[in-house]
Short mmCIF file of C-alpha atoms in Angstrom, two decimals:
data_model
loop_
_atom_site.label_atom_id
_atom_site.label_comp_id
_atom_site.label_asym_id
_atom_site.label_seq_id
_atom_site.Cartn_x
_atom_site.Cartn_y
_atom_site.Cartn_z
CA UNK A 1 0.00 0.00 0.00
CA UNK A 2 1.35 3.41 -0.99
CA UNK A 3 1.20 5.76 2.02
CA UNK A 4 2.91 8.64 0.22
CA UNK A 5 0.24 11.34 0.24
CA UNK A 6 2.57 14.25 -0.53
CA UNK A 7 5.02 13.68 -3.37
CA UNK A 8 7.86 16.22 -3.41
CA UNK A 9 10.15 14.25 -5.68
CA UNK A 10 12.48 13.64 -2.74
CA UNK A 11 11.56 10.25 -1.20
CA UNK A 12 12.62 10.92 2.41
CA UNK A 13 10.98 14.35 2.45
CA UNK A 14 7.79 12.91 0.95
CA UNK A 15 7.65 10.24 3.67
CA UNK A 16 8.17 12.80 6.46
CA UNK A 17 5.57 15.24 5.12
CA UNK A 18 3.05 12.45 4.50
CA UNK A 19 3.55 11.15 8.03
CA UNK A 20 3.08 14.65 9.49
CA UNK A 21 -0.05 15.10 7.38
CA UNK A 22 -1.57 11.89 8.76
CA UNK A 23 -0.66 12.83 12.34
CA UNK A 24 -2.20 16.29 12.02
CA UNK A 25 -5.30 14.91 10.33
CA UNK A 26 -5.82 12.38 13.12
CA UNK A 27 -4.66 14.60 16.01
CA UNK A 28 -8.10 15.73 17.28
CA UNK A 29 -9.40 12.17 17.26
CA UNK A 30 -6.32 10.63 18.85
CA UNK A 31 -6.20 13.44 21.41
CA UNK A 32 -9.80 12.91 22.49
CA UNK A 33 -9.26 9.17 22.88
CA UNK A 34 -6.00 9.74 24.79
CA UNK A 35 -7.65 12.06 27.34
CA UNK A 36 -10.50 9.55 27.68
CA UNK A 37 -8.04 6.77 28.54
CA UNK A 38 -6.05 9.09 30.81
CA UNK A 39 -9.08 9.82 32.97
CA UNK A 40 -9.39 6.16 33.86
CA UNK A 41 -5.65 5.92 34.49
CA UNK A 42 -6.10 8.65 37.09
CA UNK A 43 -9.10 6.94 38.63
CA UNK A 44 -7.70 3.43 38.86
CA UNK A 45 -3.88 3.58 38.52
CA UNK A 46 -2.64 6.91 39.89
CA UNK A 47 -0.77 6.27 43.15
CA UNK A 48 -0.28 9.84 44.35
CA UNK A 49 -3.85 10.95 44.92
CA UNK A 50 -4.75 12.46 48.27
CA UNK A 51 -7.18 9.93 49.73
CA UNK A 52 -6.69 10.20 53.48
CA UNK A 53 -7.65 13.68 54.69
CA UNK A 54 -6.26 14.68 58.07
CA UNK A 55 -7.96 17.28 60.22
CA UNK A 56 -5.45 20.02 61.08
CA UNK A 57 -5.52 20.95 64.80
CA UNK A 58 -5.94 24.69 65.26
CA UNK A 59 -2.77 25.04 67.31
CA UNK A 60 -0.54 23.71 64.49
CA UNK A 61 -2.28 25.23 61.47
CA UNK A 62 0.30 26.85 59.18
CA UNK A 63 -0.42 30.50 58.46
CA UNK A 64 -2.04 31.01 55.06
CA UNK A 65 -2.27 34.29 53.17
CA UNK A 66 -5.28 34.40 50.85
CA UNK A 67 -4.23 36.89 48.20
CA UNK A 68 -6.91 38.57 46.12
CA UNK A 69 -5.52 40.65 43.22
CA UNK A 70 -8.22 43.15 42.25
CA UNK A 71 -8.71 45.73 39.54
CA UNK A 72 -12.11 47.45 39.27
CA UNK A 73 -14.01 44.69 41.07
CA UNK A 74 -16.72 46.78 42.75
CA UNK A 75 -19.48 44.33 41.83
CA UNK A 76 -17.94 41.21 43.37
CA UNK A 77 -15.24 42.23 45.86
CA UNK A 78 -17.45 42.68 48.93
CA UNK A 79 -19.21 39.34 48.51
CA UNK A 80 -15.90 37.56 47.98
CA UNK A 81 -14.16 39.12 51.00
CA UNK A 82 -17.19 38.50 53.21
CA UNK A 83 -17.28 34.84 52.16
CA UNK A 84 -13.55 34.39 52.78
CA UNK A 85 -13.90 35.93 56.23
CA UNK A 86 -16.96 34.06 57.39
CA UNK A 87 -17.32 30.71 55.62
CA UNK A 88 -13.94 28.95 55.65
CA UNK A 89 -13.29 26.07 58.04
CA UNK A 90 -9.83 27.27 59.05
CA UNK A 91 -8.48 29.61 61.70
CA UNK A 92 -4.90 30.70 61.01
CA UNK A 93 -5.20 32.81 57.87
CA UNK A 94 -5.32 36.37 56.59
CA UNK A 95 -6.87 37.94 53.50
CA UNK A 96 -4.63 40.32 51.58
CA UNK A 97 -6.24 42.30 48.75
CA UNK A 98 -3.85 43.93 46.29
CA UNK A 99 -5.83 46.76 44.72
CA UNK A 100 -4.13 47.24 41.37
CA UNK A 101 -4.99 50.81 40.43
CA UNK A 102 -8.77 50.44 40.62
CA UNK A 103 -10.64 53.49 39.32
CA UNK A 104 -14.14 52.45 40.39
CA UNK A 105 -15.48 52.20 43.94
CA UNK A 106 -13.31 49.18 44.85
CA UNK A 107 -10.98 51.23 47.13
CA UNK A 108 -13.92 52.68 49.08
CA UNK A 109 -15.50 49.25 49.54
CA UNK A 110 -12.22 47.83 50.79
CA UNK A 111 -11.75 50.74 53.19
CA UNK A 112 -15.13 50.00 54.72
CA UNK A 113 -14.37 46.27 54.97
CA UNK A 114 -11.06 46.99 56.71
CA UNK A 115 -12.99 48.42 59.64
CA UNK A 116 -15.12 45.30 59.83
CA UNK A 117 -12.56 42.48 59.54
CA UNK A 118 -9.38 42.26 61.60
CA UNK A 119 -7.80 39.64 59.34
CA UNK A 120 -8.18 41.77 56.23
CA UNK A 121 -5.28 43.81 54.85
CA UNK A 122 -5.17 45.91 51.69
CA UNK A 123 -2.18 46.96 49.61
CA UNK A 124 -2.94 49.80 47.22
CA UNK A 125 -0.98 49.98 43.96
CA UNK A 126 -1.54 53.36 42.34
CA UNK A 127 -0.84 52.38 38.74
CA UNK A 128 -2.29 49.31 37.05
CA UNK A 129 0.58 47.08 35.99
CA UNK A 130 -1.19 43.73 35.79
CA UNK A 131 -2.19 40.76 37.92
CA UNK A 132 1.30 39.25 38.04
CA UNK A 133 2.77 42.53 39.27
CA UNK A 134 0.00 42.89 41.87
CA UNK A 135 0.66 39.35 43.11
CA UNK A 136 4.42 39.91 43.28
CA UNK A 137 3.94 43.10 45.27
CA UNK A 138 1.46 41.40 47.58
CA UNK A 139 3.81 38.47 48.19
CA UNK A 140 6.25 40.88 49.83
CA UNK A 141 3.56 41.75 52.37
CA UNK A 142 2.22 38.21 52.82
CA UNK A 143 2.81 36.77 56.29
CA UNK A 144 1.89 33.20 55.40
CA UNK A 145 4.30 30.46 54.35
CA UNK A 146 1.53 29.29 52.04
CA UNK A 147 -0.21 31.73 49.68
CA UNK A 148 -3.60 31.03 48.12
CA UNK A 149 -4.15 32.93 44.90
CA UNK A 150 -7.87 33.72 44.82
CA UNK A 151 -9.51 35.80 42.10
CA UNK A 152 -11.97 38.50 43.10
CA UNK A 153 -14.87 36.51 41.62
CA UNK A 154 -13.85 33.13 43.07
CA UNK A 155 -15.18 31.26 46.10
CA UNK A 156 -13.27 28.19 47.36
CA UNK A 157 -15.24 25.47 49.11
CA UNK A 158 -15.43 25.88 52.88
CA UNK A 159 -12.97 23.01 53.51
CA UNK A 160 -10.48 24.13 50.86
CA UNK A 161 -7.73 25.52 53.12
CA UNK A 162 -7.20 22.49 55.35
CA UNK A 163 -7.46 20.21 52.32
CA UNK A 164 -4.74 22.19 50.56
CA UNK A 165 -2.54 21.95 53.66
CA UNK A 166 -2.86 18.15 53.58
CA UNK A 167 -0.82 18.09 50.38
CA UNK A 168 1.99 20.23 51.78
CA UNK A 169 2.38 18.38 55.08
CA UNK A 170 2.47 14.82 53.77
CA UNK A 171 5.76 12.91 53.61
CA UNK A 172 6.37 13.56 49.91
CA UNK A 173 5.15 17.15 50.13
CA UNK A 174 8.38 19.03 50.83
CA UNK A 175 9.06 19.53 47.15
CA UNK A 176 5.52 20.58 46.23
CA UNK A 177 5.55 24.11 44.79
CA UNK A 178 1.82 24.48 44.29
CA UNK A 179 -1.50 22.67 44.39
CA UNK A 180 -4.16 23.73 41.92
CA UNK A 181 -7.78 22.80 42.45
CA UNK A 182 -10.85 21.79 40.49
CA UNK A 183 -12.97 24.54 39.02
CA UNK A 184 -16.76 24.61 38.92
CA UNK A 185 -18.95 27.19 37.21
CA UNK A 186 -20.85 29.47 39.56
CA UNK A 187 -23.08 31.29 37.06
CA UNK A 188 -25.07 28.93 34.84
CA UNK A 189 -27.97 31.20 33.93
CA UNK A 190 -27.07 31.53 30.25
CA UNK A 191 -26.38 28.97 27.55
CA UNK A 192 -22.79 30.26 27.38
CA UNK A 193 -22.36 29.56 31.11
CA UNK A 194 -23.93 26.12 30.86
CA UNK A 195 -21.69 25.25 27.91
CA UNK A 196 -18.62 26.21 29.91
CA UNK A 197 -19.68 23.79 32.63
CA UNK A 198 -19.20 21.11 29.99
CA UNK A 199 -15.93 22.65 28.88
CA UNK A 200 -14.33 23.07 32.27
CA UNK A 201 -15.30 19.54 33.23
CA UNK A 202 -13.61 18.41 30.05
CA UNK A 203 -10.46 20.44 30.64
CA UNK A 204 -10.14 19.90 34.39
CA UNK A 205 -11.88 16.58 34.64
CA UNK A 206 -9.94 14.90 31.88
CA UNK A 207 -6.83 16.76 30.81
CA UNK A 208 -5.36 17.67 34.20
CA UNK A 209 -6.11 14.23 35.57
CA UNK A 210 -4.27 12.69 32.63
CA UNK A 211 -1.39 15.13 32.95
CA UNK A 212 -0.96 14.33 36.64
CA UNK A 213 -1.34 10.57 36.41
CA UNK A 214 0.26 9.72 33.06
CA UNK A 215 2.81 12.49 32.52
CA UNK A 216 3.64 13.38 36.12
CA UNK A 217 3.45 17.08 35.25
CA UNK A 218 0.70 19.63 34.68
CA UNK A 219 0.49 22.22 31.95
CA UNK A 220 -0.97 25.07 34.00
CA UNK A 221 -2.14 26.11 37.41
CA UNK A 222 -5.55 27.68 37.78
CA UNK A 223 -4.88 31.36 38.38
CA UNK A 224 -8.27 31.67 40.01
CA UNK A 225 -7.47 29.35 42.91
CA UNK A 226 -4.07 27.77 43.54
CA UNK A 227 -2.09 27.44 46.76
CA UNK A 228 1.62 28.20 46.44
CA UNK A 229 4.54 27.55 48.72
CA UNK A 230 6.04 31.02 49.19
CA UNK A 231 9.59 29.68 49.05
CA UNK A 232 8.86 28.13 45.66
CA UNK A 233 7.60 31.44 44.30
CA UNK A 234 10.76 33.18 45.45
CA UNK A 235 12.95 30.39 44.05
CA UNK A 236 11.78 31.00 40.46
CA UNK A 237 11.78 34.79 40.71
CA UNK A 238 8.02 35.15 41.24
CA UNK A 239 5.51 35.61 38.39
CA UNK A 240 6.54 36.79 34.93
CA UNK A 241 4.98 40.24 34.64
CA UNK A 242 5.01 40.49 30.84
CA UNK A 243 3.01 37.34 30.21
CA UNK A 244 -0.69 37.14 29.32
CA UNK A 245 -1.21 34.12 31.60
CA UNK A 246 1.03 34.17 34.63
CA UNK A 247 -0.42 30.90 35.93
CA UNK A 248 0.78 28.89 32.92
CA UNK A 249 4.22 30.50 32.94
CA UNK A 250 4.96 29.85 36.59
CA UNK A 251 3.78 26.23 36.39
CA UNK A 252 6.48 25.59 33.77
CA UNK A 253 9.06 27.65 35.67
CA UNK A 254 8.44 25.60 38.82
CA UNK A 255 8.69 22.25 37.08
CA UNK A 256 11.83 23.20 35.16
CA UNK A 257 13.45 23.99 38.51
CA UNK A 258 12.57 20.56 39.91
CA UNK A 259 9.53 21.54 41.95
CA UNK A 260 6.43 19.34 41.94
CA UNK A 261 3.01 20.60 40.86
CA UNK A 262 -0.19 18.83 41.92
CA UNK A 263 -3.77 18.85 40.71
CA UNK A 264 -6.32 18.36 43.51
CA UNK A 265 -9.49 17.02 41.92
CA UNK A 266 -11.25 16.87 45.31
CA UNK A 267 -10.75 20.54 46.17
CA UNK A 268 -13.40 22.62 44.43
CA UNK A 269 -13.71 26.33 43.86
CA UNK A 270 -16.54 28.22 42.22
CA UNK A 271 -15.85 30.90 39.65
CA UNK A 272 -17.89 33.25 37.52
CA UNK A 273 -17.35 32.67 33.80
CA UNK A 274 -18.05 34.98 30.82
CA UNK A 275 -21.73 35.14 29.97
CA UNK A 276 -21.52 36.80 26.57
CA UNK A 277 -19.67 35.77 23.44
CA UNK A 278 -17.66 39.01 23.43
CA UNK A 279 -16.46 38.43 27.00
CA UNK A 280 -15.68 34.80 26.20
CA UNK A 281 -13.66 35.71 23.13
CA UNK A 282 -11.54 38.21 25.08
CA UNK A 283 -10.84 35.59 27.75
CA UNK A 284 -9.86 32.94 25.21
CA UNK A 285 -7.57 35.35 23.35
CA UNK A 286 -5.65 35.92 26.58
CA UNK A 287 -5.44 32.17 27.26
CA UNK A 288 -4.29 31.39 23.72
CA UNK A 289 -1.67 34.14 23.76
CA UNK A 290 -0.35 32.98 27.14
CA UNK A 291 -0.12 29.38 25.99
CA UNK A 292 1.80 30.32 22.86
CA UNK A 293 4.14 32.53 24.92
CA UNK A 294 4.99 29.60 27.18
CA UNK A 295 5.50 27.36 24.15
CA UNK A 296 7.93 29.83 22.58
CA UNK A 297 9.71 30.50 25.88
CA UNK A 298 10.38 26.84 26.66
CA UNK A 299 10.93 25.43 23.19
CA UNK A 300 14.73 25.55 23.41
CA UNK A 301 14.80 24.15 26.96
CA UNK A 302 12.73 21.10 26.05
CA UNK A 303 14.50 20.50 22.74
CA UNK A 304 17.91 20.67 24.43
CA UNK A 305 17.04 18.06 27.07
CA UNK A 306 14.03 16.05 25.81
CA UNK A 307 14.71 13.07 28.07
CA UNK A 308 15.31 15.02 31.29
CA UNK A 309 11.59 14.78 32.00
CA UNK A 310 9.65 12.57 29.60
CA UNK A 311 6.27 13.67 30.95
CA UNK A 312 7.06 17.34 30.49
CA UNK A 313 8.34 16.65 26.97
CA UNK A 314 5.11 14.79 26.18
CA UNK A 315 3.06 17.78 27.35
CA UNK A 316 5.18 20.09 25.24
CA UNK A 317 4.80 17.81 22.22
CA UNK A 318 1.03 17.87 22.64
CA UNK A 319 1.07 21.67 22.78
CA UNK A 320 3.27 21.78 19.68
CA UNK A 321 0.83 19.55 17.83
CA UNK A 322 -2.09 21.68 19.03
CA UNK A 323 -0.57 24.90 17.67
CA UNK A 324 0.62 23.21 14.48
CA UNK A 325 -2.79 21.59 13.97
CA UNK A 326 -4.45 25.00 14.25
CA UNK A 327 -2.30 26.38 11.44
CA UNK A 328 -2.87 23.17 9.46
CA UNK A 329 -6.64 23.47 10.05
CA UNK A 330 -6.85 26.99 8.64
CA UNK A 331 -4.61 26.28 5.65
CA UNK A 332 -6.45 23.07 4.80
CA UNK A 333 -9.83 24.79 5.28
CA UNK A 334 -8.90 27.52 2.82
CA UNK A 335 -7.66 24.95 0.32
CA UNK A 336 -10.76 22.78 0.80
CA UNK A 337 -13.17 25.68 0.35
CA UNK A 338 -11.28 26.93 -2.70
CA UNK A 339 -11.22 23.47 -4.25
CA UNK A 340 -14.87 22.88 -3.40
CA UNK A 341 -15.94 26.19 -4.96
CA UNK A 342 -13.95 25.44 -8.12
CA UNK A 343 -15.40 21.92 -8.38
CA UNK A 344 -18.91 23.25 -7.85
CA UNK A 345 -18.35 25.95 -10.47
CA UNK A 346 -17.14 23.41 -13.03
CA UNK A 347 -20.16 21.19 -12.36
CA UNK A 348 -18.23 18.09 -11.25
CA UNK A 349 -21.04 16.77 -9.04
CA UNK A 350 -19.29 13.46 -8.39
CA UNK A 351 -16.25 15.27 -6.95
CA UNK A 352 -18.49 17.60 -4.93
CA UNK A 353 -20.25 14.65 -3.30
CA UNK A 354 -16.93 12.95 -2.64
CA UNK A 355 -15.54 16.05 -0.88
CA UNK A 356 -18.69 16.42 1.20
CA UNK A 357 -18.50 12.75 2.21
CA UNK A 358 -14.84 13.10 3.28
CA UNK A 359 -15.63 16.20 5.33
CA UNK A 360 -18.63 14.47 6.94
CA UNK A 361 -16.60 11.40 7.93
CA UNK A 362 -13.84 13.58 9.42
CA UNK A 363 -16.31 15.64 11.46
CA UNK A 364 -18.06 12.48 12.69
CA UNK A 365 -14.78 11.00 13.95
CA UNK A 366 -13.95 14.25 15.72
CA UNK A 367 -17.40 14.41 17.31
CA UNK A 368 -17.18 10.78 18.45
CA UNK A 369 -13.80 11.35 20.11
CA UNK A 370 -15.06 14.53 21.74
CA UNK A 371 -18.20 12.82 23.02
CA UNK A 372 -16.14 10.02 24.59
CA UNK A 373 -13.95 12.62 26.30
CA UNK A 374 -16.91 14.62 27.59
CA UNK A 375 -18.85 11.59 28.78
CA UNK A 376 -15.85 10.37 30.76
CA UNK A 377 -15.19 13.78 32.30
CA UNK A 378 -18.79 14.47 33.24
CA UNK A 379 -19.08 11.00 34.77
CA UNK A 380 -15.94 11.38 36.88
CA UNK A 381 -16.24 15.03 37.91
CA UNK A 382 -18.52 15.53 40.95
CA UNK A 383 -19.43 11.81 40.84
CA UNK A 384 -21.62 12.20 37.77
CA UNK A 385 -23.70 15.14 39.01
CA UNK A 386 -22.86 17.14 35.87
CA UNK A 387 -24.06 14.56 33.36
CA UNK A 388 -27.17 16.64 32.73
CA UNK A 389 -24.97 19.28 31.08
CA UNK A 390 -24.05 16.77 28.39
CA UNK A 391 -27.01 18.23 26.47
CA UNK A 392 -24.84 21.27 25.78
CA UNK A 393 -21.91 19.25 24.44
CA UNK A 394 -22.71 19.84 20.72
CA UNK A 395 -22.34 23.58 21.28
CA UNK A 396 -19.01 23.05 23.00
CA UNK A 397 -17.68 20.59 20.43
CA UNK A 398 -18.56 22.74 17.43
CA UNK A 399 -18.33 26.30 18.72
CA UNK A 400 -15.63 26.24 21.40
CA UNK A 401 -13.20 24.21 19.34
CA UNK A 402 -13.62 26.71 16.51
CA UNK A 403 -13.10 29.64 18.89
CA UNK A 404 -9.91 28.08 20.25
CA UNK A 405 -8.62 27.65 16.70
CA UNK A 406 -9.40 31.30 15.92
CA UNK A 407 -7.75 32.68 19.05
CA UNK A 408 -4.54 30.67 18.60
CA UNK A 409 -4.25 32.01 15.06
CA UNK A 410 -5.00 35.65 15.95
CA UNK A 411 -2.64 35.74 18.95
CA UNK A 412 0.39 34.06 17.36
CA UNK A 413 2.04 37.32 16.25
CA UNK A 414 1.28 39.18 19.55
CA UNK A 415 2.79 36.24 21.46
CA UNK A 416 5.96 36.42 19.36
CA UNK A 417 6.16 40.18 20.05
CA UNK A 418 5.93 39.48 23.80
CA UNK A 419 8.81 37.00 23.64
CA UNK A 420 10.84 39.63 21.80
CA UNK A 421 10.35 42.03 24.71
CA UNK A 422 7.27 44.01 23.73
CA UNK A 423 4.77 42.36 26.08
CA UNK A 424 2.76 43.89 28.91
CA UNK A 425 0.86 42.44 31.83
CA UNK A 426 -1.60 45.32 32.25
CA UNK A 427 -5.08 43.92 32.71
CA UNK A 428 -8.63 45.04 32.10
CA UNK A 429 -11.23 43.86 34.58
CA UNK A 430 -13.78 41.42 33.08
CA UNK A 431 -17.25 42.76 32.45
CA UNK A 432 -19.51 42.00 35.42
CA UNK A 433 -23.26 41.83 35.70
CA UNK A 434 -24.87 43.12 38.85
CA UNK A 435 -26.81 40.43 40.69
#
């Protein structure tokens, strides 16, 4: 059987290009199946899960600083601070809000809350320089040996703090840099919010479980709720302030320096997600840009020592394929549409039907792989309580995949500019809806 699909006239080059073409063509299907298998590896084979939770006596609780970077968060900041002060099942902690140049009523709200809560402290930064900068400044004021990064719109479960501590105090916990938890969607009133429940279960419920159990490394922390060892932050020079996604960057920085990163599937936090397509697109552009920045930053490191950490190299290879597949998708789409239009114009109905059949088969395989992945994730996450959101999976599979492909393409050049020294971490607060 002749497997040469691309004939360049140079045999070895033709074989390589044909092989790459097949890999890229099959990547979405193989990826979906791989994450599906990985979820069960985590459930039944992973040896490093936290299964025995130990109650932490009050007198030996390590001090935790809950850091809340905030920029123009007047709609959510009071509810978040009040929850953190009143609902957590832990004693030895403080809440430190770093107000990063807010121009709304956030400073006035925080001033009022300072009079109400003794454990609350506020650091005011006059000029907005971004979340990473706000976190780095706040870390200098943090009293705790453990720092919980908590977004202004995020609520950790009441037992989150002592569960986090369980990871750091266990026998193999001395080298743990950070523990990132399992996200759940707080606002599910719109179809966009409900669809993201499916998506986040897919990302967190499948991908991070597979990363932890199969690769022994994780691609990213959740910036919305992750507990860091302060010494580990200092060891890698804190957060990169010119990156779009500081949580992805520091996860790679930690693991390159030999620190261990953990995903805690049984620690849940609740976060507000974008409720409009415009808000969602802006969020995904930032994520895509940050991911590409990390890929460009670490390409040489991984290529120079590919066998130093096989799991990390596997993660990097997957990201490389993801970015390459996006470019392949858009090029092949343009070529397909052009060829289809020409064939239709010339009246070659047989060729038109053949092209439609090929496209249909490819989409069906992608959908099947995606459905397997989503079914597994929704079954595992929250013990199957989210299975009802499977109804929204077609929207996720068709729309969100397309949006991810668009954002990777549109942020490739800005990401390259950042790596060349023209990046900025200045942030714009997400649009909020008053409750």
